[in-house]
Coordinates of C-alpha atoms and ligand atoms in Angstrom, one line a residue:
X673 CA -4.2 -18.3 -24.0
X674 CA -3.1 -17.1 -20.5
X675 CA -5.2 -17.3 -17.9
X676 CA -7.0 -14.6 -17.3
X677 CA -5.9 -12.6 -14.6
X678 CA -9.2 -12.5 -11.8
X679 CA -8.8 -16.7 -11.6
X680 CA -4.8 -16.4 -11.2
X681 CA -3.9 -18.0 -7.7
X682 CA -2.0 -16.2 -5.7
X683 CA 1.1 -17.7 -3.8
X684 CA -0.2 -17.7 0.3
X685 CA 2.6 -15.2 1.0
X686 CA 2.4 -13.1 -2.7
X687 CA 5.1 -10.4 -3.0
X688 CA 2.0 -7.9 -3.4
X689 CA 1.2 -9.1 0.2
X690 CA 4.0 -8.9 1.9
X691 CA 4.2 -5.3 2.7
X692 CA 1.5 -5.5 4.9
X693 CA 2.9 -8.7 6.6
X694 CA 5.8 -6.8 6.5
X695 CA 4.3 -4.5 9.1
X696 CA 2.6 -7.3 11.1
X697 CA 3.3 -10.8 11.2
X698 CA -0.8 -12.0 11.6
X699 CA -2.0 -9.4 8.7
X700 CA -4.2 -11.9 5.8
X701 CA -5.9 -10.4 3.4
X702 CA -9.7 -10.5 2.7
X703 CA -9.6 -11.8 -1.2
X704 CA -12.8 -11.5 -3.4
X705 CA -12.6 -8.6 -5.6
X706 CA -14.2 -5.5 -5.6
X707 CA -14.6 -2.8 -8.7
X708 CA -11.2 -1.2 -7.8
X709 CA -10.1 -4.8 -9.0
X710 CA -12.0 -5.5 -11.3
X711 CA -10.6 -2.5 -12.6
X712 CA -7.2 -3.0 -12.6
X713 CA -8.0 -6.2 -14.1
X714 CA -9.2 -5.0 -17.1
X715 CA -6.8 -3.1 -17.5
X716 CA -4.0 -5.4 -16.8
X717 CA -5.4 -8.0 -20.1
X718 CA -5.6 -4.9 -22.1
X719 CA -1.9 -4.2 -21.5
X720 CA -0.8 -7.7 -22.1
X721 CA -2.5 -7.7 -25.5
X722 CA -2.0 -5.0 -26.7
X723 CA -5.8 -4.2 -27.1
X724 CA -8.0 -2.0 -25.6
X725 CA -11.4 -2.8 -27.0
X726 CA -12.4 -4.1 -24.1
X727 CA -12.1 -1.0 -21.4
X728 CA -15.9 0.0 -20.4
X729 CA -15.0 3.8 -19.5
X730 CA -13.0 6.1 -21.0
X731 CA -10.9 6.4 -17.7
X732 CA -9.9 2.7 -17.9
X733 CA -8.7 3.7 -21.8
X734 CA -6.9 6.5 -20.9
X735 CA -4.6 4.9 -17.8
X736 CA -4.3 1.4 -20.6
X737 CA -2.5 4.9 -22.5
X738 CA -1.5 6.6 -20.5
X739 CA 0.9 3.1 -19.4
X740 CA 1.8 2.3 -23.4
X741 CA 3.2 5.7 -23.5
X742 CA 5.0 5.5 -20.7
X743 CA 6.7 2.5 -20.8
X744 CA 7.3 2.8 -24.8
X745 CA 9.5 6.0 -23.1
X746 CA 10.9 4.7 -20.8
X747 CA 12.9 1.8 -22.1
X748 CA 13.8 3.7 -25.8
X749 CA 15.5 6.1 -23.1
X750 CA 16.4 3.6 -21.1
X751 CA 18.6 2.1 -24.8
X752 CA 19.0 5.9 -25.5
X753 CA 20.8 6.8 -22.0
X754 CA 23.5 3.3 -22.4
X755 CA 27.1 3.4 -22.8
X756 CA 26.3 0.2 -24.6
X757 CA 26.5 0.9 -29.1
X758 CA 23.6 -1.0 -30.5
X759 CA 21.7 -1.7 -26.9
X760 CA 19.5 -4.6 -28.0
X761 CA 16.4 -6.4 -26.4
X762 CA 17.3 -10.4 -26.5
X763 CA 14.1 -10.8 -24.5
X764 CA 10.6 -9.6 -24.4
X765 CA 7.7 -10.9 -21.0
X766 CA 4.7 -10.0 -20.4
X767 CA 3.0 -11.6 -17.4
X768 CA 6.6 -13.7 -16.3
X769 CA 5.8 -15.8 -13.3
X770 CA 8.8 -15.7 -11.1
X771 CA 9.8 -18.3 -8.2
X772 CA 11.2 -16.1 -5.3
X773 CA 14.1 -18.7 -3.6
X774 CA 14.4 -17.5 0.2
X775 CA 16.0 -19.0 2.9
X776 CA 14.3 -22.5 4.0
X777 CA 10.8 -20.4 2.2
X778 CA 9.7 -19.6 -1.1
X779 CA 6.8 -16.9 -3.1
X780 CA 6.3 -16.5 -6.3
X781 CA 3.9 -14.0 -8.1
X782 CA 3.8 -12.6 -12.1
X783 CA 5.5 -9.0 -12.6
X784 CA 3.7 -7.9 -15.9
X785 CA 7.1 -7.5 -17.5
X786 CA 9.8 -7.9 -17.8
X787 CA 12.7 -6.6 -21.2
X788 CA 16.0 -8.5 -21.2
X789 CA 18.6 -6.6 -23.0
X790 CA 22.5 -8.1 -24.5
X791 CA 24.2 -6.4 -21.8
X792 CA 23.2 -8.6 -18.7
X793 CA 20.7 -5.7 -17.5
X794 CA 17.7 -5.9 -17.7
X795 CA 14.0 -3.9 -16.9
X796 CA 11.5 -5.3 -14.7
X797 CA 7.4 -3.7 -14.4
X798 CA 4.5 -3.6 -13.2
X799 CA 1.5 -1.3 -13.6
X800 CA -0.7 -0.1 -11.3
X801 CA -3.7 1.8 -12.3
X802 CA -4.9 2.5 -8.3
X803 CA -4.7 5.6 -6.8
X804 CA -3.1 4.2 -4.3
X805 CA 0.5 5.4 -3.0
X806 CA 3.3 3.0 -4.2
X807 CA 6.6 2.4 -2.4
X808 CA 9.5 3.3 -4.6
X809 CA 10.7 0.2 -5.3
X810 CA 14.9 -0.1 -3.0
X811 CA 11.3 0.2 -0.4
X812 CA 8.9 -1.6 -2.0
X813 CA 8.0 -5.8 -0.4
X814 CA 6.4 -6.6 -4.4
X815 CA 9.5 -4.8 -6.2
X816 CA 11.9 -6.1 -4.1
X817 CA 10.8 -9.7 -4.6
X818 CA 10.5 -9.7 -8.4
X819 CA 13.7 -8.1 -9.1
X820 CA 15.2 -11.5 -6.4
X821 CA 13.0 -13.9 -8.7
X822 CA 14.4 -12.3 -11.4
X823 CA 17.9 -12.2 -10.3
X824 CA 17.3 -15.9 -9.6
X825 CA 16.6 -16.5 -13.3
X826 CA 18.8 -14.8 -15.2
X827 CA 21.6 -15.7 -13.9
X828 CA 23.8 -13.6 -16.5
X829 CA 22.6 -10.6 -15.3
X830 CA 24.5 -8.1 -13.5
X831 CA 22.2 -5.1 -12.8
X832 CA 17.6 -4.8 -12.9
X833 CA 16.0 -1.4 -13.2
X834 CA 12.8 -1.9 -11.7
X835 CA 10.1 0.5 -12.6
X836 CA 6.3 1.4 -11.2
X837 CA 4.0 3.1 -13.7
X838 CA 1.1 4.8 -11.5
X839 CA -0.4 7.2 -14.3
X840 CA -2.7 7.9 -11.8
X841 CA -1.1 9.8 -9.3
X842 CA 1.4 10.7 -12.2
X843 CA 3.9 8.7 -11.4
X844 CA 7.1 6.2 -12.4
X845 CA 8.8 5.0 -10.1
X846 CA 12.5 2.6 -10.6
X847 CA 15.6 1.7 -8.9
X848 CA 18.3 -0.1 -9.9
X849 CA 18.8 -3.0 -8.3
X850 CA 22.6 -5.1 -8.5
X851 CA 23.4 -8.6 -8.1
X852 CA 24.9 -7.8 -5.1
X853 CA 21.5 -6.5 -2.8
X854 CA 20.3 -9.9 -3.8
X855 CA 21.8 -11.8 -0.4
X856 CA 20.4 -8.7 1.5
X857 CA 16.7 -8.8 0.2
X858 CA 16.1 -12.3 0.8
X859 CA 17.3 -12.5 3.8
X860 CA 14.7 -9.6 4.5
X861 CA 12.2 -11.1 2.7
X862 CA 12.5 -14.9 4.1
X863 CA 12.5 -12.9 7.3
X864 CA 8.9 -11.3 6.7
X865 CA 7.7 -14.7 5.2
X866 CA 8.6 -17.3 8.1
X867 CA 8.1 -14.5 10.4
X868 CA 4.1 -14.4 8.9
X869 CA 4.5 -18.2 8.6
X870 CA 4.7 -19.1 12.7
X871 CA 2.0 -16.4 13.0
X872 CA -0.6 -16.8 10.3
X873 CA -1.4 -20.5 11.3
X874 CA -2.6 -19.3 14.7
X875 CA -6.1 -18.0 13.7
X876 CA -6.8 -21.1 13.5
X877 CA -7.2 -22.6 16.8
X878 CA -8.4 -18.6 17.5
X879 CA -5.7 -16.0 17.8
X880 CA -1.5 -15.3 17.6
X881 CA -0.4 -14.0 21.1
X882 CA -1.2 -9.5 21.5
X883 CA 3.0 -9.6 21.6
X884 CA 3.2 -11.0 17.2
X885 CA 0.5 -8.6 16.5
X886 CA 1.2 -4.8 14.8
X887 CA -2.0 -2.7 14.7
X888 CA -1.2 -0.3 12.1
X889 CA -3.4 2.0 9.0
X890 CA -3.5 -1.0 6.7
X891 CA -5.5 -3.1 9.5
X892 CA -8.4 -2.2 7.6
X893 CA -7.0 -4.8 4.4
X894 CA -5.8 -7.7 6.9
X895 CA -9.7 -10.0 7.2
X896 CA -8.8 -10.6 11.4
X897 CA -9.4 -7.1 12.4
X898 CA -12.9 -7.9 13.4
X899 CA -12.2 -10.1 16.5
X900 CA -7.8 -8.9 16.4
X901 CA -6.9 -8.3 20.2
X902 CA -4.9 -5.9 19.2
X903 CA -7.4 -3.7 17.9
X904 CA -8.7 -4.5 21.3
X905 CA -5.2 -3.9 23.1
X906 CA -6.0 -0.4 21.5
X907 CA -9.1 0.4 22.4
X908 CA -7.7 -0.1 26.2
X909 CA -5.3 1.5 24.9
X910 CA -7.9 5.1 25.1
X911 CA -10.0 3.8 27.4
X912 CA -7.0 4.1 29.7
X913 CA -6.5 7.2 28.8
X914 CA -10.1 8.2 30.5
X915 CA -9.7 6.3 32.7
X916 CA -5.9 5.3 33.9
X917 CA -7.5 3.3 36.6
X918 CA -8.6 0.4 34.5
X919 CA -7.3 -3.2 34.8
X920 CA -5.7 -5.1 31.4
X921 CA -8.6 -7.0 30.2
X922 CA -9.8 -9.2 27.2
X923 CA -12.7 -7.5 25.5
X924 CA -14.1 -10.4 24.4
X925 CA -13.9 -12.1 27.7
X926 CA -14.3 -9.6 30.8
X927 CA -17.9 -9.9 32.9
X928 CA -17.4 -7.4 35.2
X929 CA -20.0 -4.8 34.7
X930 CA -18.4 -2.1 35.9
X931 CA -15.8 -2.7 33.5
X932 CA -18.3 -3.3 30.7
X933 CA -19.8 -0.6 31.4
X934 CA -17.1 2.2 31.3
X935 CA -16.2 0.7 27.8
X936 CA -19.5 0.7 27.0
X937 CA -18.8 4.7 27.7
X938 CA -16.1 4.7 25.8
X939 CA -17.0 3.4 22.7
X940 CA -19.9 5.4 22.3
X941 CA -17.8 8.2 22.9
X942 CA -15.4 6.9 20.1
X943 CA -17.7 6.3 17.9
X944 CA -19.1 10.1 17.7
X945 CA -16.0 11.0 17.7
X946 CA -15.2 8.8 14.3
X947 CA -18.7 9.7 13.1
X948 CA -17.4 13.3 12.8
X949 CA -14.4 12.7 11.7
X950 CA -15.3 10.8 9.1
X951 CA -18.4 13.7 7.9
X952 CA -15.5 16.3 8.1
X953 CA -12.7 14.1 5.8
X954 CA -15.6 13.9 3.1
X955 CA -15.8 17.7 2.9
X956 CA -12.4 18.1 2.9
X957 CA -12.6 16.3 0.0
X958 CA -16.2 18.3 -1.0
X959 CA -13.8 20.9 -0.8
X960 CA -11.1 19.8 -3.1
X961 CA -8.1 18.5 -0.4
X962 CA -6.1 16.2 -1.7
X963 CA -5.6 12.6 0.3
X964 CA -3.1 10.2 0.2
X965 CA -4.9 7.1 -0.6
X966 CA -8.6 7.7 -0.2
X967 CA -11.1 8.6 -3.2
X968 CA -14.5 10.9 -3.4
X969 CA -17.2 8.7 -4.0
X970 CA -20.2 9.2 -4.3
X971 CA -22.9 7.2 -2.9
X972 CA -25.7 8.8 -5.3
X973 CA -28.7 10.7 -3.9
X974 CA -31.5 8.9 -2.3
X975 CA -35.6 9.6 -4.1
X976 CA -38.5 10.7 -2.5
X977 CA -42.1 10.9 -4.0
X978 CA -43.7 14.2 -3.1
X979 CA -47.4 13.9 -3.9
X980 CA -48.1 10.3 -3.9
X981 CA -51.8 10.8 -6.3
X982 CA -49.2 12.3 -9.2
X983 CA -47.4 9.1 -8.8
X984 CA -50.2 6.6 -9.2
X985 CA -51.9 8.7 -12.5
X986 CA -48.3 8.4 -13.9
X987 CA -48.1 4.5 -12.9
X988 CA -50.9 4.1 -14.6
X989 CA -50.5 5.3 -17.8
X990 CA -46.9 2.6 -17.4
X991 CA -49.7 0.0 -17.5
X992 CA -49.5 -0.6 -13.5
X993 CA -53.3 -0.9 -11.3
X994 CA -53.5 0.4 -8.0
X995 CA -53.6 -3.0 -6.5
X996 CA -49.7 -3.8 -9.0
X997 CA -48.6 0.1 -6.3
X998 CA -49.9 -1.4 -3.2
X999 CA -47.7 -4.6 -3.4
X1000 CA -44.8 -2.6 -3.5
X1001 CA -45.9 -0.8 -1.3
X1002 CA -44.1 0.4 2.5
X1003 CA -46.7 2.1 4.7
X1004 CA -45.5 4.6 7.6
X1005 CA -48.3 2.5 10.3
X1006 CA -47.5 4.5 12.9
X1007 CA -48.1 7.6 10.9
X1008 CA -51.5 5.4 9.6
X1009 CA -51.9 4.6 12.9
X1010 CA -52.1 8.1 14.2
X1011 CA -53.9 9.4 11.8
X1012 CA -56.7 7.0 12.2
X1013 CA -56.7 8.3 15.7
X1014 CA -56.7 11.6 14.3
X1015 CA -60.7 11.2 13.7
X1016 CA -61.9 10.2 16.4
X1017 CA -63.1 12.5 19.4
X1018 CA -61.1 14.4 21.5
X1019 CA -59.8 11.8 24.4
X1020 CA -60.6 8.9 22.1
X1021 CA -57.8 9.7 20.1
X1022 CA -54.8 7.3 21.1
X1023 CA -57.6 4.2 21.8
X1024 CA -58.2 5.0 18.6
X1025 CA -55.6 4.7 17.6
X1026 CA -54.3 1.4 19.4
X1027 CA -57.6 -0.1 18.3
X1028 CA -56.3 0.2 14.3
X1029 CA -53.2 -1.0 15.2
X1030 CA -55.0 -4.2 17.5
X1031 CA -57.0 -3.9 13.9
X1032 CA -53.8 -4.5 12.0
X1033 CA -52.8 -7.9 13.8
X1034 CA -56.3 -9.1 14.5
X1035 CA -56.3 -9.3 10.6
X1036 CA -52.4 -11.4 10.9
X1037 CA -51.0 -8.6 8.6
X1038 CA -48.8 -7.3 11.1
X1039 CA -45.3 -8.6 11.2
X1040 CA -43.2 -7.6 14.0
X1041 CA -39.5 -7.6 14.6
X1042 CA -37.5 -9.1 17.5
X1043 CA -37.2 -6.3 20.0
X1044 CA -34.1 -4.3 20.2
X1045 CA -32.4 -2.7 23.1
X1046 CA -29.9 0.0 24.0
X1047 CA -28.6 1.1 26.9
X1048 CA -28.8 4.6 28.9
Ligands
LIG1196 S1 -6.1 -6.5 12.3 FE1 -5.0 -7.4 13.8 S2 -3.6 -9.1 12.5 FE2 -5.0 -7.7 10.9 S3 -2.4 -6.5 10.1 FE3 -3.6 -5.2 11.8 S4 -2.5 -6.2 13.8 FE4 -2.3 -7.8 12.5

């Protein structure tokens, strides 16, 4: 019984993370799981055993069937278009673990399927179940790493076709690699991983130097995003556009009140801008605009009772007493205190409101939060 996809270990610099490490040597994935990752795991497990019965939605079943159909049609075409008559499958492996030996380092990963033919060619297949844009195999570090691993494992192969099946994007991406491509790919992959091996450990003792880090759109997937000095550097660049006199400062260290105040003002401008940008992007998606990788996600609606008496009557028909309801209710204290004041004579309304609050405090039923502060 193969291990389940979700329990599987990953190499420190796994093939699927190399795109990000190539973009920034300080990149490190967040780990953990998400609804999309769990969906991907279920579909991969179903494809591995050829049985969709454990899938949890029509969408998952549809992705499963699309991948099966695309894969079979691709392999059939591959056989039909071969110049070799009587091309036969020598090996057909699912979930093949590939070790990638590099220059002074190595990595490994698990490719979804590998088919080896009797004419020294092979097809490597990887399924992508999400909406993200996938780089074509010739530019894709994951595909390049798996291909190197496959050439190293199968020494007789002269050609490997790498295929990504991306049903949600309605895409199949493929490229033919030759054994003569291996040396260049080994050099490129070695460079990426070795740079990562130098830079990543520096997070353990603080942070890598600024010049070792390269902010990209993929910072959103990096576990160091919230403390990365390079992203602080971007903020300083924005700040300098607003105030060119601003000196180079370390955001975490500066205590100069004038500089901190200028940064505060800029932080407000940027956060207001980002709020508007996010609202605009959601509106565009609601109007039907498709983004390369962002998907509209329904966050649900909020619900509010408009008639408390009717609510109590309904709750009672379900066996709930008034005490049950009150034990769950959250009553707006400020509104209630104001209402108590409204019952008093003109001129003493405020005093009565305050007395009401004092009475609650004296009764020991008032819990105050820590004071909250802002600057204005
Ligand atoms: S957050 Fe920092 S370390 Fe992470 S990818 Fe971005 S620049 Fe690199």
